[in-house]
CSV table of C-alpha atoms and ligand atoms in Angstrom, one decimal:
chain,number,residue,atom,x,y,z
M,3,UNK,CA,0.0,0.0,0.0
M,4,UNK,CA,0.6,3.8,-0.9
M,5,UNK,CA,0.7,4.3,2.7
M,6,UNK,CA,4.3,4.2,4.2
M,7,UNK,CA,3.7,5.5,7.4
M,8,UNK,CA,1.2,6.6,9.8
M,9,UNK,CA,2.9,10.0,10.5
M,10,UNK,CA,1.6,12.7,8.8
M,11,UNK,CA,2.7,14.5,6.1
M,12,UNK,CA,3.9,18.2,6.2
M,13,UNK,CA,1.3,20.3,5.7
M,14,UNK,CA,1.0,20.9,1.8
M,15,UNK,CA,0.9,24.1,-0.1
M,16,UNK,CA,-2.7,23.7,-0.6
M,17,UNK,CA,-4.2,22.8,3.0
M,18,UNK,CA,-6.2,25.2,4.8
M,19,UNK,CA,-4.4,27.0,7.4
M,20,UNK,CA,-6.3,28.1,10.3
M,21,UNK,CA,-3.8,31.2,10.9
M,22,UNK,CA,-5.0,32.3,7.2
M,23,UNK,CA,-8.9,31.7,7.6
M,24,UNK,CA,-11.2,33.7,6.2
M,25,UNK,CA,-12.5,34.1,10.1
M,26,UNK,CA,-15.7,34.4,11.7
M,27,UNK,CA,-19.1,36.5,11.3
M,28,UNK,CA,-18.4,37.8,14.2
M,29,UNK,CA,-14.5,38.8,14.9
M,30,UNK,CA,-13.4,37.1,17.6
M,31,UNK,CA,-9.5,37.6,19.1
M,32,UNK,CA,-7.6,34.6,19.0
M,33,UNK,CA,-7.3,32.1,22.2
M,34,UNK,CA,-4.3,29.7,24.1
M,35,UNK,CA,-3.8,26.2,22.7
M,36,UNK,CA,-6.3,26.0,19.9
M,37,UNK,CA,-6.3,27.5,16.3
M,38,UNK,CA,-9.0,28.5,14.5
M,39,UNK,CA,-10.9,25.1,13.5
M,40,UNK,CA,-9.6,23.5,16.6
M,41,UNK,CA,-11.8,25.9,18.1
M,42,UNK,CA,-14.8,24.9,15.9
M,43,UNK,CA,-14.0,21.2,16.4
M,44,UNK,CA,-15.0,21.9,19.8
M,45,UNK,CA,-17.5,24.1,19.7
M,46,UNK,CA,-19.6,21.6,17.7
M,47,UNK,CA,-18.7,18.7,20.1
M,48,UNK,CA,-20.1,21.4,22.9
M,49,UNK,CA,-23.3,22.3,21.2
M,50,UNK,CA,-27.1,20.8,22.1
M,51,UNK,CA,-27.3,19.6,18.2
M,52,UNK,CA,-24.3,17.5,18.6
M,53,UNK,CA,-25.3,15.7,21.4
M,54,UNK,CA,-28.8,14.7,19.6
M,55,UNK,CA,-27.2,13.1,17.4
M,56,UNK,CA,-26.9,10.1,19.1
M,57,UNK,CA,-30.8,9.5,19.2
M,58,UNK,CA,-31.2,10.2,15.2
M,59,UNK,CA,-31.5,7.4,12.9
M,60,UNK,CA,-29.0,7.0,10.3
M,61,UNK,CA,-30.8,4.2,8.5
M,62,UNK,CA,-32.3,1.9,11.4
M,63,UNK,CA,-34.8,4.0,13.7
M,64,UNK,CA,-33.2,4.2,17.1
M,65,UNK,CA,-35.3,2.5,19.0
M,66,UNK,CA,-34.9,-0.8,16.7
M,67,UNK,CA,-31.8,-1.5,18.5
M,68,UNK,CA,-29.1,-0.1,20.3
M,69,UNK,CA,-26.2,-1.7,18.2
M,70,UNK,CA,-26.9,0.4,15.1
M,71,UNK,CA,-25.4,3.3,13.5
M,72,UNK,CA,-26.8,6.3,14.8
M,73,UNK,CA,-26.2,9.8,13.5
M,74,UNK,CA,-23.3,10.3,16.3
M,75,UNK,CA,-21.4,7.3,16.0
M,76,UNK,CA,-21.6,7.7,11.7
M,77,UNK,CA,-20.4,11.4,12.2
M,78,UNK,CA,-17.8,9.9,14.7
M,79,UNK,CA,-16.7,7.3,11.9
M,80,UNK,CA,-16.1,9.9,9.3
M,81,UNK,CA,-14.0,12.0,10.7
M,82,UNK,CA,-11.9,9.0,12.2
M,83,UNK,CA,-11.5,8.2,8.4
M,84,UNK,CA,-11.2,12.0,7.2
M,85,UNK,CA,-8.5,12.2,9.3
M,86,UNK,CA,-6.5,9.5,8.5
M,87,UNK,CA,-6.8,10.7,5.0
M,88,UNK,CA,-5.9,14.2,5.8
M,89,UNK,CA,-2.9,12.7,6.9
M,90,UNK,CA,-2.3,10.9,4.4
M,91,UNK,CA,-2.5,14.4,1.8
M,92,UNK,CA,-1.1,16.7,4.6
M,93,UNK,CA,-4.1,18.4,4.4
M,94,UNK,CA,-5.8,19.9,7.7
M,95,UNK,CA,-7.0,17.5,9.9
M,96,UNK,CA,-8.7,19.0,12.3
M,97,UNK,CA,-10.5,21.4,9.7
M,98,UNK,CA,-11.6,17.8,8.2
M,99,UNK,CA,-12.7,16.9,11.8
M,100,UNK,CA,-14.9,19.8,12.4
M,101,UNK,CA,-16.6,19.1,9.2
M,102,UNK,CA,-17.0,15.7,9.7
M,103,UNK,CA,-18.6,16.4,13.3
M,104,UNK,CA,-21.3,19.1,12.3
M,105,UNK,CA,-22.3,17.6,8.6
M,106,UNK,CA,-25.2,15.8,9.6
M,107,UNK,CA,-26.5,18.4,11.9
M,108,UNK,CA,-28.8,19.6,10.5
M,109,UNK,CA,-30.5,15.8,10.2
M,110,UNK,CA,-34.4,15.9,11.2
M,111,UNK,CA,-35.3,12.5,13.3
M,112,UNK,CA,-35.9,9.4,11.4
M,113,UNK,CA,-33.8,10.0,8.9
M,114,UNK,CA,-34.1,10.8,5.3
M,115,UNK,CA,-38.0,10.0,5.7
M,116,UNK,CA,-38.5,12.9,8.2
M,117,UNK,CA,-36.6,15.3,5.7
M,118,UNK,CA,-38.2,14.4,3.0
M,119,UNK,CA,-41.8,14.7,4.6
M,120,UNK,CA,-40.5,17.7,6.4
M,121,UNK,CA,-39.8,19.0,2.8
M,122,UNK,CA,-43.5,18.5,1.8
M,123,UNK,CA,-44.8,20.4,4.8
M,124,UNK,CA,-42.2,23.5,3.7
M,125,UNK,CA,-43.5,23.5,0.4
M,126,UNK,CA,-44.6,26.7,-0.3
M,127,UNK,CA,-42.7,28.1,2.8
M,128,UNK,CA,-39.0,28.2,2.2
M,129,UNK,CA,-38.8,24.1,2.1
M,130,UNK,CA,-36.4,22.4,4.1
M,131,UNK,CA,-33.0,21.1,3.3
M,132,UNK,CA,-30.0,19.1,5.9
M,133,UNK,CA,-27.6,20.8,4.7
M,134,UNK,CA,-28.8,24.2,4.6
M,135,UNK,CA,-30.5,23.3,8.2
M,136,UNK,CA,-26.8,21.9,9.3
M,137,UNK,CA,-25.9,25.6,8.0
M,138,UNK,CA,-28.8,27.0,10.3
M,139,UNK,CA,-27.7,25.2,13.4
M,140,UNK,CA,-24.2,26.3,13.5
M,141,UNK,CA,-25.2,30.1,12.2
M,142,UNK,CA,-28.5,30.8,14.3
M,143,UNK,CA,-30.0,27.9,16.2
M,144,UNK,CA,-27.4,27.0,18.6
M,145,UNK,CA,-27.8,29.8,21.2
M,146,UNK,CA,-24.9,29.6,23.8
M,147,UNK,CA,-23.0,32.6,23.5
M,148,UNK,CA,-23.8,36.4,24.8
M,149,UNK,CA,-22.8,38.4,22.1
M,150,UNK,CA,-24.1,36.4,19.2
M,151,UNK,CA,-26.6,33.2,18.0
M,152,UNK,CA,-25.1,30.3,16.4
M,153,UNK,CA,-21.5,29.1,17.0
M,154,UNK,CA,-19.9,31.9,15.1
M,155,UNK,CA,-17.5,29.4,13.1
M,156,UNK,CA,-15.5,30.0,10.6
M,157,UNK,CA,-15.9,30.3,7.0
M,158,UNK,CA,-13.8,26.7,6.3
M,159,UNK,CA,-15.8,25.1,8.4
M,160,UNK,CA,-19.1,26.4,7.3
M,161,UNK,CA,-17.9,26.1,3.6
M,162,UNK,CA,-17.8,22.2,4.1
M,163,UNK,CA,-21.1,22.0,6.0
M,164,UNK,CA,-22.7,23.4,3.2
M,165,UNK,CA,-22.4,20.5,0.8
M,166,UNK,CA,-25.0,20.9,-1.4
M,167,UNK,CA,-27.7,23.9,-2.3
M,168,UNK,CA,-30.0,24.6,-4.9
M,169,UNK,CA,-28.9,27.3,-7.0
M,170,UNK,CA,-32.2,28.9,-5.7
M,171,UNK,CA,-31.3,28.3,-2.1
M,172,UNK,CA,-27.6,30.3,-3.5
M,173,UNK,CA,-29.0,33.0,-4.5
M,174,UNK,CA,-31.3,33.7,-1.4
M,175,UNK,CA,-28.1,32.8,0.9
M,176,UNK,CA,-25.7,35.3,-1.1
M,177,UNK,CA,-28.1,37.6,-1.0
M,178,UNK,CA,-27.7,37.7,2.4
M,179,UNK,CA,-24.2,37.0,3.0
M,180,UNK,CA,-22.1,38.3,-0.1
M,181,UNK,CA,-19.7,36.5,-1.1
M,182,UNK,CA,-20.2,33.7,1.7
M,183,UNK,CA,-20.4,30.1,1.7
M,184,UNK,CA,-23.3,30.0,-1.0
M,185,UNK,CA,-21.2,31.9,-3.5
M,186,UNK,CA,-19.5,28.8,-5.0
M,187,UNK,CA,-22.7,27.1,-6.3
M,188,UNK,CA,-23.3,30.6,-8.2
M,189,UNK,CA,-19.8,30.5,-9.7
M,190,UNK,CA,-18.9,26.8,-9.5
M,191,UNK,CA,-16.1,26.6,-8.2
M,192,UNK,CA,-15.0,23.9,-5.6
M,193,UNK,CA,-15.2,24.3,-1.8
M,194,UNK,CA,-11.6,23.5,0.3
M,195,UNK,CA,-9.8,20.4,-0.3
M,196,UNK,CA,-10.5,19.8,3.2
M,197,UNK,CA,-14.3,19.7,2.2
M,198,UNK,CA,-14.1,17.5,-0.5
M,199,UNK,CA,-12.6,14.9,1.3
M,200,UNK,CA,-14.8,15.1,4.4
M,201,UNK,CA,-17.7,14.3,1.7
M,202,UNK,CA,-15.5,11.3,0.2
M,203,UNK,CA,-15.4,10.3,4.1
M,204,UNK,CA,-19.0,10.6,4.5
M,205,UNK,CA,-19.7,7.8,1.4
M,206,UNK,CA,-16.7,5.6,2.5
M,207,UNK,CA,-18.2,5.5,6.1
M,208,UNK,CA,-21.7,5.1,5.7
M,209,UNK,CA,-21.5,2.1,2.9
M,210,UNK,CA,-19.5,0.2,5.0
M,211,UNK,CA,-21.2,0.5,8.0
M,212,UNK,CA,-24.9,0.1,6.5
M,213,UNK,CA,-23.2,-3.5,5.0
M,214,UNK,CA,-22.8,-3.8,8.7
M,215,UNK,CA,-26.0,-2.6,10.0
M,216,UNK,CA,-27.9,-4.5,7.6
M,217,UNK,CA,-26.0,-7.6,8.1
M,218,UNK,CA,-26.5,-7.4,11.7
M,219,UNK,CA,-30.2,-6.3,10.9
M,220,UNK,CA,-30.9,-9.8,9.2
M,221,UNK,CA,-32.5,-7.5,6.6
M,222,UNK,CA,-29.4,-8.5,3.8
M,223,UNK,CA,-27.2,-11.4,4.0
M,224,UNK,CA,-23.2,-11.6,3.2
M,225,UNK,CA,-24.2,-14.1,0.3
M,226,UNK,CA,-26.1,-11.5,-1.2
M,227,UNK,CA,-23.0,-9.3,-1.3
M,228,UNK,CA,-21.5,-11.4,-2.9
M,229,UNK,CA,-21.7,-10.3,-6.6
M,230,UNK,CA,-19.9,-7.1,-5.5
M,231,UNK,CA,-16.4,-6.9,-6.1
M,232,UNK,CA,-15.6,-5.0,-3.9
M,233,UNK,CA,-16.8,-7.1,-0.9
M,234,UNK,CA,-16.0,-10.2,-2.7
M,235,UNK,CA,-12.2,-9.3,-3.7
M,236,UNK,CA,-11.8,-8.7,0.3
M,237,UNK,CA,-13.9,-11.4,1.6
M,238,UNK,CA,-11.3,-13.9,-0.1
M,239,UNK,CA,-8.2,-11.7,1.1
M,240,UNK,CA,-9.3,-12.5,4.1
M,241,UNK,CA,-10.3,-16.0,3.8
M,242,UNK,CA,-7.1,-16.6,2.3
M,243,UNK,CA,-5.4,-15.1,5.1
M,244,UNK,CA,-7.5,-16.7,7.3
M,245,UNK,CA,-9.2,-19.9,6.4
M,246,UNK,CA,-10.6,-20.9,9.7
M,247,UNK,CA,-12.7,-17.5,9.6
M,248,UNK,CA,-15.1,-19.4,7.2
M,249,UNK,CA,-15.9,-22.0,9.8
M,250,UNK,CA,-16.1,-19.4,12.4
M,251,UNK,CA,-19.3,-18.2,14.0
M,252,UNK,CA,-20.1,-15.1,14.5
M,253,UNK,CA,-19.7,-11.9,12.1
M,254,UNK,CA,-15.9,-11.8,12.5
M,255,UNK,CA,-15.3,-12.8,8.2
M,256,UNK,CA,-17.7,-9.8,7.6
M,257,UNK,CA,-15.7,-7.3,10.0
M,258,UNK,CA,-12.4,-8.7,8.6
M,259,UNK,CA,-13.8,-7.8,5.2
M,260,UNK,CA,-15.2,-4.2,5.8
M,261,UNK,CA,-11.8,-3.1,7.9
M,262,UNK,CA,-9.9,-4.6,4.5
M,263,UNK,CA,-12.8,-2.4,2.3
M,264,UNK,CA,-12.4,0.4,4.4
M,265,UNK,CA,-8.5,0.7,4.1
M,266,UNK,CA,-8.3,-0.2,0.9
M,267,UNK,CA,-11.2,2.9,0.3
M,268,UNK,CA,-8.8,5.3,2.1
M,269,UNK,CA,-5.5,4.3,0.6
M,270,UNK,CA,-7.6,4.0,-3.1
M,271,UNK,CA,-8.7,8.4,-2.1
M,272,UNK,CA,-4.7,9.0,-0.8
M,273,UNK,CA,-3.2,7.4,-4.0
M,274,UNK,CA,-5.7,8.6,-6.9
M,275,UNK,CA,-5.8,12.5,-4.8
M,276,UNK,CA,-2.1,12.7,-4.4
M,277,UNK,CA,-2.0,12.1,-8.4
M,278,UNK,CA,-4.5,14.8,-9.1
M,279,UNK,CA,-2.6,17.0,-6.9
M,280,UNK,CA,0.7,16.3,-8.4
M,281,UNK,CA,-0.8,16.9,-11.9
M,282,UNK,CA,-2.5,19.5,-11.1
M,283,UNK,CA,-0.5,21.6,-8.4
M,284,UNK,CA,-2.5,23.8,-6.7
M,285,UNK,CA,-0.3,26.6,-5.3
M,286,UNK,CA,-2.6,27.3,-2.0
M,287,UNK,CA,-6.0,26.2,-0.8
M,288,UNK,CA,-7.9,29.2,-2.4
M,289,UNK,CA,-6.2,27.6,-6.1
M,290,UNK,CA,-7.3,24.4,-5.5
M,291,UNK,CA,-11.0,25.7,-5.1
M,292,UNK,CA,-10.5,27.0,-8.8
M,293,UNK,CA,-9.9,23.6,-10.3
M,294,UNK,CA,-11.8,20.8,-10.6
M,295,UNK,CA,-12.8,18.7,-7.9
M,296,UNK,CA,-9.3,17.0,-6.8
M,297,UNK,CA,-10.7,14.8,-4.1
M,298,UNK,CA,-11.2,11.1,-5.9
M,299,UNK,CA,-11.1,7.8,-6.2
M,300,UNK,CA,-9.7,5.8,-9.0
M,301,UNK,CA,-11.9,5.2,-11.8
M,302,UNK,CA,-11.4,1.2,-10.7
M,303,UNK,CA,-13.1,2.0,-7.1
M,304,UNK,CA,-15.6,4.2,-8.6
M,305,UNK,CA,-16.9,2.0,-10.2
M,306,UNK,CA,-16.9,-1.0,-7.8
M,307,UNK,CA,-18.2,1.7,-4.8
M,308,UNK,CA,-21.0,2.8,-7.2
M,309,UNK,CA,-22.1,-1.1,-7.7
M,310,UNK,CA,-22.3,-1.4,-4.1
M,311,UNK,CA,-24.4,2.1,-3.4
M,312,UNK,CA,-26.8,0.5,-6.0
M,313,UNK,CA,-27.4,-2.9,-4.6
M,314,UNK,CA,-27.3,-0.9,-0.8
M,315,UNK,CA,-30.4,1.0,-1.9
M,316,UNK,CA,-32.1,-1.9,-3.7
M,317,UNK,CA,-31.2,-4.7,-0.7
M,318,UNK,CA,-32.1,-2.4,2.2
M,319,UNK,CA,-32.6,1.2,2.2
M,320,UNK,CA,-35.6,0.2,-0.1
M,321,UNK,CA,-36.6,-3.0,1.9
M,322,UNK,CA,-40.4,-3.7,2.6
M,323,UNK,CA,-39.6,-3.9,6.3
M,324,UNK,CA,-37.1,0.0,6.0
M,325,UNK,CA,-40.1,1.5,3.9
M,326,UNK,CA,-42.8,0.2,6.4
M,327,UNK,CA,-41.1,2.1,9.4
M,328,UNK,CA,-40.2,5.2,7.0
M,329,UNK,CA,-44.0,5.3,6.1
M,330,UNK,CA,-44.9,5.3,9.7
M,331,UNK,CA,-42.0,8.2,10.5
M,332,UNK,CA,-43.1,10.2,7.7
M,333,UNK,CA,-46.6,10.1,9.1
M,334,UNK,CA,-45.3,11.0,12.4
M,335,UNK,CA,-43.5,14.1,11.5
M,336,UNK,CA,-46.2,15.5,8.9
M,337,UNK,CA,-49.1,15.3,11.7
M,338,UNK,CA,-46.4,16.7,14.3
M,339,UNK,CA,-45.5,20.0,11.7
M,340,UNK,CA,-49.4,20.5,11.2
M,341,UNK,CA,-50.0,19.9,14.8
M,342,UNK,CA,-47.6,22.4,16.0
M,343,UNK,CA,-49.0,25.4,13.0
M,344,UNK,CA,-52.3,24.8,14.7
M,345,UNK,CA,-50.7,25.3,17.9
M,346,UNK,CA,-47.8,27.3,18.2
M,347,UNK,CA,-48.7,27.1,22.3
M,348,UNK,CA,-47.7,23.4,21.9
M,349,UNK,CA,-43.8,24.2,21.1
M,350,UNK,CA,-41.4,25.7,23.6
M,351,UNK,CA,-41.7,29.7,23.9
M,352,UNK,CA,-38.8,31.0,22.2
M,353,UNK,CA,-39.8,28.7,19.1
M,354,UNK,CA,-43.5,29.9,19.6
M,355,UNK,CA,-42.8,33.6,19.8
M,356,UNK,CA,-40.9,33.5,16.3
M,357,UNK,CA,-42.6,35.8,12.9
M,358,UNK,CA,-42.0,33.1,10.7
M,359,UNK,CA,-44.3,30.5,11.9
M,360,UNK,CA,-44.2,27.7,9.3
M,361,UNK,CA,-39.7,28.0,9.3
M,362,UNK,CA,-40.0,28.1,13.2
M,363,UNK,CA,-42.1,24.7,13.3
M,364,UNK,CA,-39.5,23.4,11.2
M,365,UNK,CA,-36.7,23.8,13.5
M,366,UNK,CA,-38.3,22.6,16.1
M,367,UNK,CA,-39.1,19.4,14.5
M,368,UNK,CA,-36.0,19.4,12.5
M,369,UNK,CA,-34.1,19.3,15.9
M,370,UNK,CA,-36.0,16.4,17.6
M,371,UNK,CA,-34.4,13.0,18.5
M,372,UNK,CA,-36.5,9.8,17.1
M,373,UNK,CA,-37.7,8.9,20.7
M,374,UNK,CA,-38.6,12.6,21.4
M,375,UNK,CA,-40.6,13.1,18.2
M,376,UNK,CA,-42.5,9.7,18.7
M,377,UNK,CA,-43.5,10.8,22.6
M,378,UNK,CA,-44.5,14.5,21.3
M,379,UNK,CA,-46.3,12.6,18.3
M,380,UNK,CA,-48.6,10.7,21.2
M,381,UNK,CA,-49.0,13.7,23.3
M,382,UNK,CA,-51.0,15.5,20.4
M,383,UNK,CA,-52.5,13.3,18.6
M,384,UNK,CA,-53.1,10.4,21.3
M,385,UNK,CA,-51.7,7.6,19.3
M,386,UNK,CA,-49.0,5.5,19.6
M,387,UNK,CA,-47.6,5.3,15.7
M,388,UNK,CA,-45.0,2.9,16.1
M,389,UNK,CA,-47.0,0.6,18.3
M,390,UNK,CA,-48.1,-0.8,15.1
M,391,UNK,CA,-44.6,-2.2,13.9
M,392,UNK,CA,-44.3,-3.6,17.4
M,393,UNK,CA,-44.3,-7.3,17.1
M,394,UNK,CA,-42.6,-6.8,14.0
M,395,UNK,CA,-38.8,-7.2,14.9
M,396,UNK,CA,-36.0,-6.7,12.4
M,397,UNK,CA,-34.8,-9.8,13.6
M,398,UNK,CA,-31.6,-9.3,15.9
M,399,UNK,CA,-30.2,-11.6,17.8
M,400,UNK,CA,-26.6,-12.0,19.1
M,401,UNK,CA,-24.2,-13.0,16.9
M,402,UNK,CA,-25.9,-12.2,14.2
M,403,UNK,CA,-28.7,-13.4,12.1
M,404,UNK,CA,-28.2,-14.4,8.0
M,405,UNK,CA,-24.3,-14.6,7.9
M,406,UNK,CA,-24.4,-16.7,5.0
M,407,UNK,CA,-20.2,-17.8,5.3
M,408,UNK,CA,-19.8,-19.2,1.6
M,409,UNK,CA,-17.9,-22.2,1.5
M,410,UNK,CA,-14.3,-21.9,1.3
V,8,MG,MG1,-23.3,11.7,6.7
C-alpha cells in the first residue's frame, strides 16, 4: 500500500491554514492552545445539536436497536477516516474533523424519511434542506454565546457544512451573506480540499457501516454481497489469510472484510488524490477551489463503490420492512408539523414567539431525537404510531442473524 507510514505529512501548499482563515461572522481575538478550527471542532462537540445526534436514525430508527449506526457514531466514523486521509494528503485535519462532526447536523429524526416529509410540509414556505439546516444550526440555532446566536464558526468550516444547495437556495443565501459560503454554487467553483474529502469520508463511512448494520439487521445477508467486487475481492483476502474465519461463528469474516474495504477505500482516495494533486499543483488552498474537484477515487473504485451504493439501496434502504417504518416516521413528522402550526402554544416559547411561523415549526421538528418526536407525536395526537410495527422485529439476535459464510 501507498501508505508508508502513519505520521503525517507536512502540511501541503494547498491545505487550509487556520492562521490564514477567512475568520468568523463575528470577529473574535484569537485564544491559548487552539487554532482557529480547533476551536470549531470543539464548539460543535459542545453544542445541544451535537449531542442529539446520538438518538437520530442514520438508517435503522433508534429504538430498533441499540447496536446500530446512529447519527453520532456515523459522524464519529467519518471524521476518524477524514482524518486518516488528511494525513495521508497533509491536508488539515482538524479542519476535516470539524466538518466531519457538524455535517449531519442539521438531520431531522428518522432520517431521510423525516426530511423528506418535512420538505413536503415546507412547500410553499422556504422548504427544508439538511444541509442548509446543518448551516442554520451552527449560524443561528445553537444559542450559547452572549454576544451572538449560532457558534460563530469559521468560513472553512461552514464552507464544508454546506455541501450541497440549490442554485435557488444560493441565490437567497448570497443575498444575504455576499460573497459567503453559498457563492461557489453561483460561480462553481469547488469548496476547500478539506471539504471535499470530508464528503468522500461521509460515502466511505456510511456504505460500509450500513453493509454492517444491515448484516447485523438480518435485513441483507453476506451471500447477497457477494456479486460485488468489492466485498467479494476482500472477503477472499481475508479467507485466504484466514481460512478458519469461514468455519467461524459469529460476524468476524464480515468485520475482517469491511476493515480490509475500508483501508483499501482510504489508501484508493490518498493514492488517486495525491495524483490529481501532483498533476495539477495547486499553489494554496484558495487555487485548489478554482480547479476541478481533486478529491477522488480511482476510476477502478468508482466504479466497484458505485455497484455497491446501487445494490445498498435496492437490498435495504428500499426493503419492505425500511419502507414500512419510514411510512410510519413520515406520518409522524407531517401530523407533528401541522400539529404544531395549529398550535404554536404546543412548542417551547422562544420557538412559539418567532414571525416566521411555518420556518419556526420546522426547526423545532427538525431538531428532535427519534424517541422525542415519537412521545410529542402521542402527546398531540393520542396515538402510539409505532405501536403498530411492534411485534414486528428486524430480527436481531446475538451474533448475528443471516451470515451466510460461503464455502471456502
Ligand atoms: Mg453523513
Amino acid at each position: 500500500m501507498a501508505l508508508a507510514a502513519a505520521s503525517a505529512a507536512a502540511p501541503a501548499p494547498y491545505a487550509s491554514d487556520p492562521a490564514a482563515s477567512r475568520g468568523r461572522h463575528y470577529p473574535e481575538p484569537p485564544v491559548r492552545l487552539r487554532d482557529a478550527f480547533q476551536r470549531d471542532r470543539d464548539r460543535i462537540v459542545h453544542s445541544t445539536a451535537f449531542r442529539r445526534l446520538v438518538y437520530k436514525t442514520q438508517v435503522f430508527i433508534n429504538h430498533e436497536g441499540d447496536l446500530f449506526r446512529t447519527r453520532l457514531t456515523h459522524s464519529l466514523e467519518v471524521a476518524q477516516l477524514g482524518r486518516s486521509i488528511a494525513r495521508g494528503l497533509g491536508l488539515n485535519e482538524d479542519l476535516v474533523e470539524a466538518i466531519a462532526l457538524a455535517h449531519d447536523l442539521g438531520h431531522t429524526p428518522f432520517g431521510h424519511a423525516g426530511q423528506d416529509a418535512l420538505h413536503d410540509c415546507m412547500k410553499g414556505h422556504g422548504g427544508f434542506e439538511h444541509n442548509l439546516q446543518s448551516l442554520r444550526v451552527v449560524d443561528q440555532l445553537e444559542i450559547r454565546y452572549p454576544a451572538f446566536d449560532g457558534l460563530n464558526l469559521s468560513f472553512e468550516t461552514r464552507e464544508g457544512i454546506l455541501k450541497h444547495c440549490s442554485r435557488r437556495d444560493a441565490l437567497a443565501l448570497d443575498a444575504l451573506q455576499p460573497g459567503g459560503v453559498a457563492r461557489r454554487f453561483l460561480d462553481g467553483s469547488q469548496p476547500s480540499l478539506e471539504a471535499q474529502l470530508t464528503n468522500l469520508a461521509d460515502q466511505i463511512a456510511y456504505n460500509a457501516h450500513d453493509i454492517d448494520d444491515g448484516v447485523r439487521s438480518g435485513l441483507i445477508t453476506f451471500d447477497q454481497l457477494d456479486d460485488l467486487a468489492l466485498v467479494r475481492r476482500y472477503r477472499d483476502e481475508a479467507l485466504a489469510q484466514h481460512p478458519a474465519l469461514a468455519g467461524m461463528p459469529g460476524r468476524r469474516l464480515l468485520f475482517d472484510t469491511i476493515r480490509r474495504m475500508l483501508s483499501a477505500q482510504v489508501h484508493d482516495v490518498i493514492d488517486a488524490t495525491a495524483a490529481a494533486l501532483a498533476d495539477a499543483a495547486p499553489a494554496s488552498a484558495d487555487a485548489a477551489r478554482r480547479m476541478p474537484r481533486l478529491l477522488r477515487h480511482s476510476e477502478a473504485m468508482f466504479a466497484d463503490i458505485t455497484a455497491l451504493k446501487r445494490l445498498l439501496f435496492a437490498a435495504l434502504y428500499r426493503h419492505r420492512q425500511v419502507m414500512r417504518t419510514t411510512d410510519v416516521a413520515r406520518t409522524v413528522v407531517r401530523e407533528l408539523f401541522a400539529a404544531y402550526v395549529h398550535a404554536p402554544g404546543e412548542m417551547p416559547d422562544d420557538y412559539a414567539a418567532q414571525p416566521d411561523r411555518h420556518r419556526a415549526v420546522a426547526d423545532y421538528v427538525a431538531g428532535m431525537t427519534d424517541r422525542f418526536a415519537a412521545r410529542e407525536h402521542r402527546r398531540l395526537t393520542g396515538r402510539d404510531a409505532f405501536g403498530a410495527l411492534e411485534g414486528l422485529p428486524l430480527g436481531i439476535a446475538p451474533g448475528g442473524p443471516g451470515l451466510g459464510v460461503p464455502a471456502a
